[in-house]
Short mmCIF file of C-alpha atoms in Angstrom, two decimals:
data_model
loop_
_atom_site.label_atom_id
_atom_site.label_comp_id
_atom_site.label_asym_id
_atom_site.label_seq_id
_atom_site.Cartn_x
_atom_site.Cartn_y
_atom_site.Cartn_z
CA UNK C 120 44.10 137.65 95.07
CA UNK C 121 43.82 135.00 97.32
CA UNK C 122 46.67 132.65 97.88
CA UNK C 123 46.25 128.96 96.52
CA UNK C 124 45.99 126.15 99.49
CA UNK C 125 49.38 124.16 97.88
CA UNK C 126 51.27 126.68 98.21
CA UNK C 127 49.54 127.24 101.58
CA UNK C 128 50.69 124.15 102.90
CA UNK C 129 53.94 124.15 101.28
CA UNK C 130 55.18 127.00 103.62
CA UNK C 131 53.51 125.48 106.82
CA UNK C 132 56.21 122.25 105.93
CA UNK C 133 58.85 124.25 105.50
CA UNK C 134 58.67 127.27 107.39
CA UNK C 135 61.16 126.43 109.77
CA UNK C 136 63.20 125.12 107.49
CA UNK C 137 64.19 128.58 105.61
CA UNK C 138 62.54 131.26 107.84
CA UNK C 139 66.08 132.67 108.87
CA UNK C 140 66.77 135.71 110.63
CA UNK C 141 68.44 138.17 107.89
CA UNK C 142 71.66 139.94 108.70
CA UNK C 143 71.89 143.28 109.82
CA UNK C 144 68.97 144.91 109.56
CA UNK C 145 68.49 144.20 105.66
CA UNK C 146 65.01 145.48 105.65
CA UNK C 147 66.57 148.78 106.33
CA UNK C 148 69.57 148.70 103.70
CA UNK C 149 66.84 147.83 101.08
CA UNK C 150 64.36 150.56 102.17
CA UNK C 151 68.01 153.21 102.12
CA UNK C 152 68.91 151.74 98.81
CA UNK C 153 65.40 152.19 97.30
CA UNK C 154 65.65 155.60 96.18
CA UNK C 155 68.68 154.26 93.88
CA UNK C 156 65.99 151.98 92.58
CA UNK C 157 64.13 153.97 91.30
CA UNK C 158 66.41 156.40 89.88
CA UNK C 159 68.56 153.72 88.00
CA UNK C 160 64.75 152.42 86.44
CA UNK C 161 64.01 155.39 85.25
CA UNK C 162 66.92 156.16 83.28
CA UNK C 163 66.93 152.49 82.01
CA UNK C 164 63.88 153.05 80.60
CA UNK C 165 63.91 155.75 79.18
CA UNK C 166 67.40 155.05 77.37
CA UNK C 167 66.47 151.18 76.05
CA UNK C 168 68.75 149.53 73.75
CA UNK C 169 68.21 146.88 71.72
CA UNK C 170 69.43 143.26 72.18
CA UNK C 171 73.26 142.97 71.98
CA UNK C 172 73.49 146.91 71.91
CA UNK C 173 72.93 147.19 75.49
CA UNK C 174 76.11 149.14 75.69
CA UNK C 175 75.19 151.87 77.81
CA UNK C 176 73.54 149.68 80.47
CA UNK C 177 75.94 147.24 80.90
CA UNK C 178 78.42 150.03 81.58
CA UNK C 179 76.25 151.96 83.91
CA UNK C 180 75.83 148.17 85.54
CA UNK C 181 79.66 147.69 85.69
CA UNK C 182 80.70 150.82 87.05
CA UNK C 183 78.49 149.91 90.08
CA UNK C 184 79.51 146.51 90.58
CA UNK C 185 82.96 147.45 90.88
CA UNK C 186 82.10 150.86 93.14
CA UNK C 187 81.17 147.99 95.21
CA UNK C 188 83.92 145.67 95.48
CA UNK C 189 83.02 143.03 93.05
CA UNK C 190 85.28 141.03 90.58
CA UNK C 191 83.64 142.07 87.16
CA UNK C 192 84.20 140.69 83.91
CA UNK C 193 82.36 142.41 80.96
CA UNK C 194 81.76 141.84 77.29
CA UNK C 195 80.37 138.53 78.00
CA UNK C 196 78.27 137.11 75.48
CA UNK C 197 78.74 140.61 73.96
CA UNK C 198 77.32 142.65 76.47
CA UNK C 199 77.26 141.17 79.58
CA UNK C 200 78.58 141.72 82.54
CA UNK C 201 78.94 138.93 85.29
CA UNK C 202 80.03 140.35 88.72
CA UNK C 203 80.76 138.02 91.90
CA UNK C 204 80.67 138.87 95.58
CA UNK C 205 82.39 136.66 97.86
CA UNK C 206 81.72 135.94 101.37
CA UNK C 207 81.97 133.46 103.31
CA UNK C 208 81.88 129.83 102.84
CA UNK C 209 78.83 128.66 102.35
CA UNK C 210 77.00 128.54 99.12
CA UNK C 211 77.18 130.22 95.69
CA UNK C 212 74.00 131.90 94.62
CA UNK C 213 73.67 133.00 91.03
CA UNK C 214 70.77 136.19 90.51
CA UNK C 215 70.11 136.97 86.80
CA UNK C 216 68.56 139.85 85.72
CA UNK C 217 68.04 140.40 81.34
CA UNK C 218 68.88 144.09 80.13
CA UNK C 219 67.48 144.24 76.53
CA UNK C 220 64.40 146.88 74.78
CA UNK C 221 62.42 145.83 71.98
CA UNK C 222 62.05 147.44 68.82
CA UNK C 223 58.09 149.07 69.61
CA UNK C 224 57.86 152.51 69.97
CA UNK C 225 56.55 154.02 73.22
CA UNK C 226 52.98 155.06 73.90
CA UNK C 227 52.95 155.50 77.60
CA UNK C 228 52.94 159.11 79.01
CA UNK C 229 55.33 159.45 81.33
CA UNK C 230 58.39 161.91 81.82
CA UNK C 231 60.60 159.51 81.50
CA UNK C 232 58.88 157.57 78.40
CA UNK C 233 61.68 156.61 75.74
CA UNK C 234 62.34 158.65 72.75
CA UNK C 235 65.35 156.24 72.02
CA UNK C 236 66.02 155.24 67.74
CA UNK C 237 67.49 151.61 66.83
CA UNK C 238 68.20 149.53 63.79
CA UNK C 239 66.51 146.13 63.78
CA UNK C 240 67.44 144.00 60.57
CA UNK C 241 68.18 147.30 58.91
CA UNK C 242 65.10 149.11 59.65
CA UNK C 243 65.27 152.52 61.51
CA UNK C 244 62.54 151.48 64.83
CA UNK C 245 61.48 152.92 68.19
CA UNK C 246 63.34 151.57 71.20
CA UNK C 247 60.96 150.66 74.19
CA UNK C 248 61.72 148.36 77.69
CA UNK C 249 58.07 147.15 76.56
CA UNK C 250 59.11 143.53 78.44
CA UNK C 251 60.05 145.89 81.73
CA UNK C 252 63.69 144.64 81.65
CA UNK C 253 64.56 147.92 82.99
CA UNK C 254 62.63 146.40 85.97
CA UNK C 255 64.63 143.97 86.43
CA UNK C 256 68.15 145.33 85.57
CA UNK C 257 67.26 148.38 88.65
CA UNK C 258 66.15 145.53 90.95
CA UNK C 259 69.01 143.31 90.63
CA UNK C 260 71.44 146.58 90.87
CA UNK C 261 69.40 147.40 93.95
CA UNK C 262 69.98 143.38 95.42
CA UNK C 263 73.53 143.89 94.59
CA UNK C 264 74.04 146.90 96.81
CA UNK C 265 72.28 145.67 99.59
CA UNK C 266 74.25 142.42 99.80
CA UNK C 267 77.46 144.14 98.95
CA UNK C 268 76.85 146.43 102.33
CA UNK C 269 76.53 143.06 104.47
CA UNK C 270 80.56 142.54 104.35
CA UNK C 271 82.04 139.48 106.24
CA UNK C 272 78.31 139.13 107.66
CA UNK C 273 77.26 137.60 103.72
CA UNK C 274 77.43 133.68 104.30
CA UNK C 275 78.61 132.84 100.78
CA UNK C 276 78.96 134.15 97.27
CA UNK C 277 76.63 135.85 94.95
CA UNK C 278 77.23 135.73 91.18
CA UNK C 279 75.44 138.80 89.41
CA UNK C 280 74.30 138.04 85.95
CA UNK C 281 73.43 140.69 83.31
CA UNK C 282 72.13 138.66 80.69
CA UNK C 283 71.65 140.73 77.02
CA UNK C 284 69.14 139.80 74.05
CA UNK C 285 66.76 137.81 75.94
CA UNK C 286 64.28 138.82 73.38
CA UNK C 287 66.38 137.11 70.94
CA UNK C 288 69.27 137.60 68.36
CA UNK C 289 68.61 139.79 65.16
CA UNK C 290 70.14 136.92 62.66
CA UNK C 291 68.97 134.19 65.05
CA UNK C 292 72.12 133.40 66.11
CA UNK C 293 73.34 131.89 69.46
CA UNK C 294 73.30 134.64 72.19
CA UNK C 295 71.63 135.40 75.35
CA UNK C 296 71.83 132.64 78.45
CA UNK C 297 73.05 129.73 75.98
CA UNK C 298 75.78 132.12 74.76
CA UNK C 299 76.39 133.28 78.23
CA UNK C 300 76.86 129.91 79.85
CA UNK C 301 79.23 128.82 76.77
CA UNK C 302 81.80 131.81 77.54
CA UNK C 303 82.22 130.61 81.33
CA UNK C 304 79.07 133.01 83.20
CA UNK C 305 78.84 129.54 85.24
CA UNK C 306 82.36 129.09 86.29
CA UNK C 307 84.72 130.17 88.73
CA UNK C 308 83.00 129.50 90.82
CA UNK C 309 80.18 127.48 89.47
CA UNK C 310 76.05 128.54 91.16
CA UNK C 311 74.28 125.86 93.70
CA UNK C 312 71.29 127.63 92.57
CA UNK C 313 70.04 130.33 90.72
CA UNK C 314 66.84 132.86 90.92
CA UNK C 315 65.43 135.07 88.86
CA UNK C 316 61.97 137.07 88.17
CA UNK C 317 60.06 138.65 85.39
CA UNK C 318 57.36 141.61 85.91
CA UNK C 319 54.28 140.34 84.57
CA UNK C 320 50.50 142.05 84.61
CA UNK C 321 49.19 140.82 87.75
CA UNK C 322 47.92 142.85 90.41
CA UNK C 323 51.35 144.95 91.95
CA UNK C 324 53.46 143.24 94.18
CA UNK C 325 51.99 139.85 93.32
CA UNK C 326 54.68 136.80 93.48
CA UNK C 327 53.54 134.21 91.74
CA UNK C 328 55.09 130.59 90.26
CA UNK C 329 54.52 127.07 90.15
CA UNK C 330 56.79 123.77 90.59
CA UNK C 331 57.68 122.08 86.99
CA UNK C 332 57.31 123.89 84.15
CA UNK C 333 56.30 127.51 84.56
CA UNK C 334 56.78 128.86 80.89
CA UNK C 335 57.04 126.70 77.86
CA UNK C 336 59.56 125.98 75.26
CA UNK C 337 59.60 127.75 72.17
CA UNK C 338 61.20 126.66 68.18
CA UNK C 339 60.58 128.39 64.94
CA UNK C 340 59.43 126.54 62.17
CA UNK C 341 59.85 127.43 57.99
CA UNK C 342 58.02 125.47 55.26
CA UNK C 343 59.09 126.05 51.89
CA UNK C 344 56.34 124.94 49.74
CA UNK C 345 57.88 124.12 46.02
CA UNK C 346 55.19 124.34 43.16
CA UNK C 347 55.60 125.51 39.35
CA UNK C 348 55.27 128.48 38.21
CA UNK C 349 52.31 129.28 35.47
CA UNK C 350 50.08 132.26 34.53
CA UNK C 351 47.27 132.80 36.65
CA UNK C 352 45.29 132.35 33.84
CA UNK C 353 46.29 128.36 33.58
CA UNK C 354 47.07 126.70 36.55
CA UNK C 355 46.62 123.75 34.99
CA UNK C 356 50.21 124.11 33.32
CA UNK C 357 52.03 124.74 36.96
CA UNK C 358 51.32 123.73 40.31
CA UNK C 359 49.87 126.18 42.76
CA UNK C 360 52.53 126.55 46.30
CA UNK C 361 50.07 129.68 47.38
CA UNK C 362 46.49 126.60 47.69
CA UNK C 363 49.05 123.89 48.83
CA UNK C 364 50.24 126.32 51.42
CA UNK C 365 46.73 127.61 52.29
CA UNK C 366 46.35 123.83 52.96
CA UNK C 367 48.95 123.63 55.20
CA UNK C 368 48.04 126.14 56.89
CA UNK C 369 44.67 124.58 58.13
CA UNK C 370 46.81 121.14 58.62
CA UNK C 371 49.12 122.35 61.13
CA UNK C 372 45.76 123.94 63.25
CA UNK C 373 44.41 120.26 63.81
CA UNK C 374 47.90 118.74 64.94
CA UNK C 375 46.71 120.18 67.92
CA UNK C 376 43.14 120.49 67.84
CA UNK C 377 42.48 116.94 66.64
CA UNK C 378 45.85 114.64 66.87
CA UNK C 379 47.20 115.59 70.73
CA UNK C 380 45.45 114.56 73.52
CA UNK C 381 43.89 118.05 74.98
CA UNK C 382 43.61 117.05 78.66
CA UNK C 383 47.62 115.75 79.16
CA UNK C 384 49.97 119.33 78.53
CA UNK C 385 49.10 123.00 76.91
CA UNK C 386 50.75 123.13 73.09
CA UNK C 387 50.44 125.48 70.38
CA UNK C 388 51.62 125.57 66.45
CA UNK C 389 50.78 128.88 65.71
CA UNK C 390 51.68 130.43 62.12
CA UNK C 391 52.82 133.84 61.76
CA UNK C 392 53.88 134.56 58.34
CA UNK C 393 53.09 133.31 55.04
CA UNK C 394 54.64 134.96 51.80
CA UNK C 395 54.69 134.10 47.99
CA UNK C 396 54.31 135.52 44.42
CA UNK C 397 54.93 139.15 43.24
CA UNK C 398 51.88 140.22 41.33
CA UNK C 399 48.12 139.16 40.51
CA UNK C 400 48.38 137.08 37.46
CA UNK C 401 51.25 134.91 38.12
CA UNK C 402 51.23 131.61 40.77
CA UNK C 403 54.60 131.63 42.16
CA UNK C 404 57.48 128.91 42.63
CA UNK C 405 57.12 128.76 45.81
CA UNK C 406 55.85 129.98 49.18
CA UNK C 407 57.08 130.22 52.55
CA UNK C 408 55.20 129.84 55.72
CA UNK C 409 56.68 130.49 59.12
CA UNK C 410 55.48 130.54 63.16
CA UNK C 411 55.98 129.35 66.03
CA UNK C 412 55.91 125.72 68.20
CA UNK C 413 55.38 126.12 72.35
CA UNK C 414 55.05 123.07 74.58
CA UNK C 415 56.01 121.74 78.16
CA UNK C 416 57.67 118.56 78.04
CA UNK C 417 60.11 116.89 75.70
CA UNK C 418 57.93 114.11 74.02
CA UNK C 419 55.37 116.47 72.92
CA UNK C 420 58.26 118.97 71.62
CA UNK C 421 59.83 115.75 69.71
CA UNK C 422 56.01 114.65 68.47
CA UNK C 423 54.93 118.09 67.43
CA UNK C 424 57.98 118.51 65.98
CA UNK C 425 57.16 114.67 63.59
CA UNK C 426 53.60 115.84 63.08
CA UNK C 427 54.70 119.60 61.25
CA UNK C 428 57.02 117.74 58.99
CA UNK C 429 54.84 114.91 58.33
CA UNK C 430 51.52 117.06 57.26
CA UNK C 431 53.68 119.53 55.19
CA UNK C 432 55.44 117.16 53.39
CA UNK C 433 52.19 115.10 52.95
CA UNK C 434 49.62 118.03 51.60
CA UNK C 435 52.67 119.15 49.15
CA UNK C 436 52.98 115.30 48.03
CA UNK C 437 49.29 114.85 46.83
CA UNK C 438 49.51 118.59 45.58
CA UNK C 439 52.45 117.38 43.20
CA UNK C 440 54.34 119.83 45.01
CA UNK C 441 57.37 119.30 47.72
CA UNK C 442 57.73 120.92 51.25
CA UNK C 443 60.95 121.92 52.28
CA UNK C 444 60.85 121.46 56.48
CA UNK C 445 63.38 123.51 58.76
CA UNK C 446 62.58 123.46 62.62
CA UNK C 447 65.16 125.46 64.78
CA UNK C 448 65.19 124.56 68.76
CA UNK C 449 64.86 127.58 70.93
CA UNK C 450 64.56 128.11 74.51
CA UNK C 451 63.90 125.31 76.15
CA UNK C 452 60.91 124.67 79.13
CA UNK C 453 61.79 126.99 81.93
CA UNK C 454 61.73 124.91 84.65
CA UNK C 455 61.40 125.60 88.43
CA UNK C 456 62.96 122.53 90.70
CA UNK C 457 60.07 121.18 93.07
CA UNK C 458 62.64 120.81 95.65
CA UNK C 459 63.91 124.58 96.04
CA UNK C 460 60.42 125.69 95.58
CA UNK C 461 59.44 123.73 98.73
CA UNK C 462 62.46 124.68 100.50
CA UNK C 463 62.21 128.54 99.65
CA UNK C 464 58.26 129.34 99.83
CA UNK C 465 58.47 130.31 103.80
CA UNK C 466 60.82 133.24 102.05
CA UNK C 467 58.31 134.06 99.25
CA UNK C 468 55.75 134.13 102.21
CA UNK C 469 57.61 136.46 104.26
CA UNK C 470 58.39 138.49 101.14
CA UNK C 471 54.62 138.77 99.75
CA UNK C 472 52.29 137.50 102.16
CA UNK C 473 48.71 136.67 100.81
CA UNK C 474 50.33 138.34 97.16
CA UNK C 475 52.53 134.43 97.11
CA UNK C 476 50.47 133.00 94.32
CA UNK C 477 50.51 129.61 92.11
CA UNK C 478 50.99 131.12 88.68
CA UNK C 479 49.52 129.32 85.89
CA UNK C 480 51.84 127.99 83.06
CA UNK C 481 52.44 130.26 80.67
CA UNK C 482 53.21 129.52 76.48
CA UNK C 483 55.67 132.65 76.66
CA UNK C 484 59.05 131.07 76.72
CA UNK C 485 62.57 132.97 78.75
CA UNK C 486 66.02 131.67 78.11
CA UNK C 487 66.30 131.39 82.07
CA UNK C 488 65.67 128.22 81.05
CA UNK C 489 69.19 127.68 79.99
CA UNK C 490 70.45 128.62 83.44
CA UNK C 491 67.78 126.43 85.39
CA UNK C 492 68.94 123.35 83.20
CA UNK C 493 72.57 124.01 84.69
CA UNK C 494 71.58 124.35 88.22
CA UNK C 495 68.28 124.24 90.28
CA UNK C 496 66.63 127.25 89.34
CA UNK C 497 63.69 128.92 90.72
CA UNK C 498 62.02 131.92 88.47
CA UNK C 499 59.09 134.23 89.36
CA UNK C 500 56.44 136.82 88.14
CA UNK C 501 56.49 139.92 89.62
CA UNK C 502 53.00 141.64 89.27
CA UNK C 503 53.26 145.27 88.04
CA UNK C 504 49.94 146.11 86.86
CA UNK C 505 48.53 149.51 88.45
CA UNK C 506 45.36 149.61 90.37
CA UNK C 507 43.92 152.04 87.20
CA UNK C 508 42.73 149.25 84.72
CA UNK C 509 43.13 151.62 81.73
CA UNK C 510 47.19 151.43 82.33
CA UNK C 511 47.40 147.37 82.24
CA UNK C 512 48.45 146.22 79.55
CA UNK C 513 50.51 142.79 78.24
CA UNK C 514 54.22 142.61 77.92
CA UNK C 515 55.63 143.89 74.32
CA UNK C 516 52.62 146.31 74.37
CA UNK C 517 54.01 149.79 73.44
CA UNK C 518 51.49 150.86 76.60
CA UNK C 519 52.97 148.45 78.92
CA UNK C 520 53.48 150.27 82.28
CA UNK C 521 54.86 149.15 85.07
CA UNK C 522 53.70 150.12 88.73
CA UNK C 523 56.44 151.17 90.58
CA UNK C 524 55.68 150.02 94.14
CA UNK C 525 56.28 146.29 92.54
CA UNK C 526 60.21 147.53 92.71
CA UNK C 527 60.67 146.89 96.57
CA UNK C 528 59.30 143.70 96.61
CA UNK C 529 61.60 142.45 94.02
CA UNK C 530 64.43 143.53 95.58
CA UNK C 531 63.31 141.87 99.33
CA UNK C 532 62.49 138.44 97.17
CA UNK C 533 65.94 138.20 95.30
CA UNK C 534 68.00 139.77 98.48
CA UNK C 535 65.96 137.14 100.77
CA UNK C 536 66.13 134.12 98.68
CA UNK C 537 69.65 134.67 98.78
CA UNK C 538 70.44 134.48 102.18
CA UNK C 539 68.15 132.34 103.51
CA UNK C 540 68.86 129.49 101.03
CA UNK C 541 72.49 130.38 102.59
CA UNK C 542 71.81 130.57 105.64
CA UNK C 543 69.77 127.39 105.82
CA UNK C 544 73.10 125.32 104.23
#
């Protein structure tokens, strides 16, 4: 992949502003810590847990933190674990890495493929890292060793987050990075910046993001549509939810296909449930629809948001039914400040070479944004898709796979962004 000419000429304006000689041979502490890498990957992956039942993980993660000399506090937001390394000085970076599975069962052969059981909303379901946050839970492990070994020679502090249920909680309730930042993951002391990445399927070793917003928001929407219930044989003597609904249903599709302007921002209303009656001769009360709202910037959000309540309530009015409208907020945009992009793509250069890519936006959302809302944040996609096109496959794919030799180049990007943002303060 060829690398695109902004970014291009964003590292020949700031090269010498972050191109920093790194500490004590750190190339060679990250190619000595590798091994560990890969081992700690492995065994992440093949023993996934679920979101806020990361218990084994974040113990493995704490038990290394403090074998290296950190101040760890666990049980944060549940089950995370924040560990800080002071140095010297000079600024604080915060690195984030997310720890939870998802409820797919495995179909990737490997020898270290997950066999691993959970209970999601009171099902039985297989356990898979199908989002490769084992990826990112090695890597970050791996940053934190290297950094660790530097000693009076690391120019300020690092604070180590282990974030759990990034996929989301069960009942929907606050968790995560909001949760996270509400129990003090942010304080004492409190991040100049903070970096993160996500393995994505681009080609392997790829590093690719964008200034602005990189992936979108995301809210969940319900619509109760109220009717009257009648035999199927006279729905004359009710009103029908299940055609109101059906209605609705093509209503929502032209909020964005006919009322937004197509050429200003990406947006999607998406519907991914719809559920009502019991049996074939009956028209139910009621019906419930349910999906999904993505968008990147907050007037469309707010105007999206206007336009689902206003044709729901309106097809249910001339129905003679009613619509019942609940939108919960979710993640927010996750944003990447234009600022510490400029200032750190001479790193990302360094780190990936011609694999430093503009990424495309994205309408998959990541509660990084919560962090980046705090603080300057800068996230990026890792690529991990194998050379062998039958083994790429999307994230939450029960084949997802994950190319290994993406591992050392996360490390480098996280260890480097971190001191040369230092180093340049």
């Amino acid at each position: 992949m060829k690398k695109n000419p902004l970014l291009l000429l964003v590292v020949a304006l700031f090269s010498n502003a972050t191109a920093q000689a790194l500490p004590l041979n750190v190339d060679t502490r990250i190619e000595a810590v590798m091994p560990k890498v890969v081992e700690w990957r492995r065994d992440f992956h093949q023993h996934p847990e679920l979101s806020n039942q990361e218990f084994r993980t974040a113990k493995i993660i704490a038990d290394h933190l403090r074998a290296l000399g950190m101040e760890v506090e666990t049980e944060v937001a549940h089950t995370g674990v924040v560990g800080t390394l002071r140095g010297g000085n000079g600024p604080v970076v915060a690195l984030r890495a997310d720890m939870d599975g998802l409820p797919v069962t495995e179909l990737v052969d490997l020898p270290f493929a997950s066999k691993a059981k959970g209970v999601y909303q009171g099902k039985e379901v297989g356990v898979m890292h199908a989002c490769g946050h084992d990826n990112h839970v090695a890597i970050l492990m791996g940053v934190a060793e290297v950094l660790a070994g530097l000693g009076d020679e690391l120019p300020g502090t690092v604070k180590f987050i282990f974030q759990p249920a990034e996929e989301g909680t069960p009942d929907g309730s606050v968790g995560g990075a909001e949760l996270m930042l509400m129990e003090g993951a942010f304080t004492n002391p409190k991040p100049d910046v903070v970096f993160g990445l996500h393995v994505f399927p681009f080609p392997v070793g790829t590093v690719a993001t964008r200034p602005e917003g990189l992936m979108a928001s995301s809210d969940r929407y319900q619509i109760t549509i109220n009717g009257k219930q009648t035999h199927g044989a006279v729905p004359w003597a009710g009103v029908d939810p299940i055609v109101t609904a059906s209605q609705v249903v093509l209503g929502l599709q032209t909020i964005i296909s006919r009322q937004l302007d197509a050429t200003l921002t990406p947006s999607i209303v998406t519907v991914g449930r719809i559920e009502g009656g019991v049996r074939n001769n009956i028209i139910p009360e009621s019906v419930e629809l349910e999906g999904t709202i993505r968008t990147f910037d907050a007037a469309t959000r707010t105007d999206i948001h206007k336009r689902i309540r206003r044709t729901a309530t309106s097809i249910a009015e001339a129905a003679g039914a009613t619509a019942d409208v609940v939108i919960d907020r979710g993640y927010g945009v996750t944003r990447n400040d234009p600022d510490l992009l400029r200032q750190m793509s001479s790193t990302l250069e360094t780190v990936a070479g011609d694999g430093f890519i503009e990424a495309t936006q994205t309408t998959t959302a990541e509660d990084f944004s919560y962090f980046a809302n705090e603080v300057p944040g800068l996230f990026l996609f890792l690529g991990v898709a194998s050379d062998d096109p039958t083994l790429v496959h999307p994230n939450h794919s029960p084949r997802f796979y994950a190319d290994e030799r993406a591992l050392p180049v996360g490390v480098k990007a996280l260890t480097s962004l971190t001191l040369d943002y230092m180093l340049a303060k």
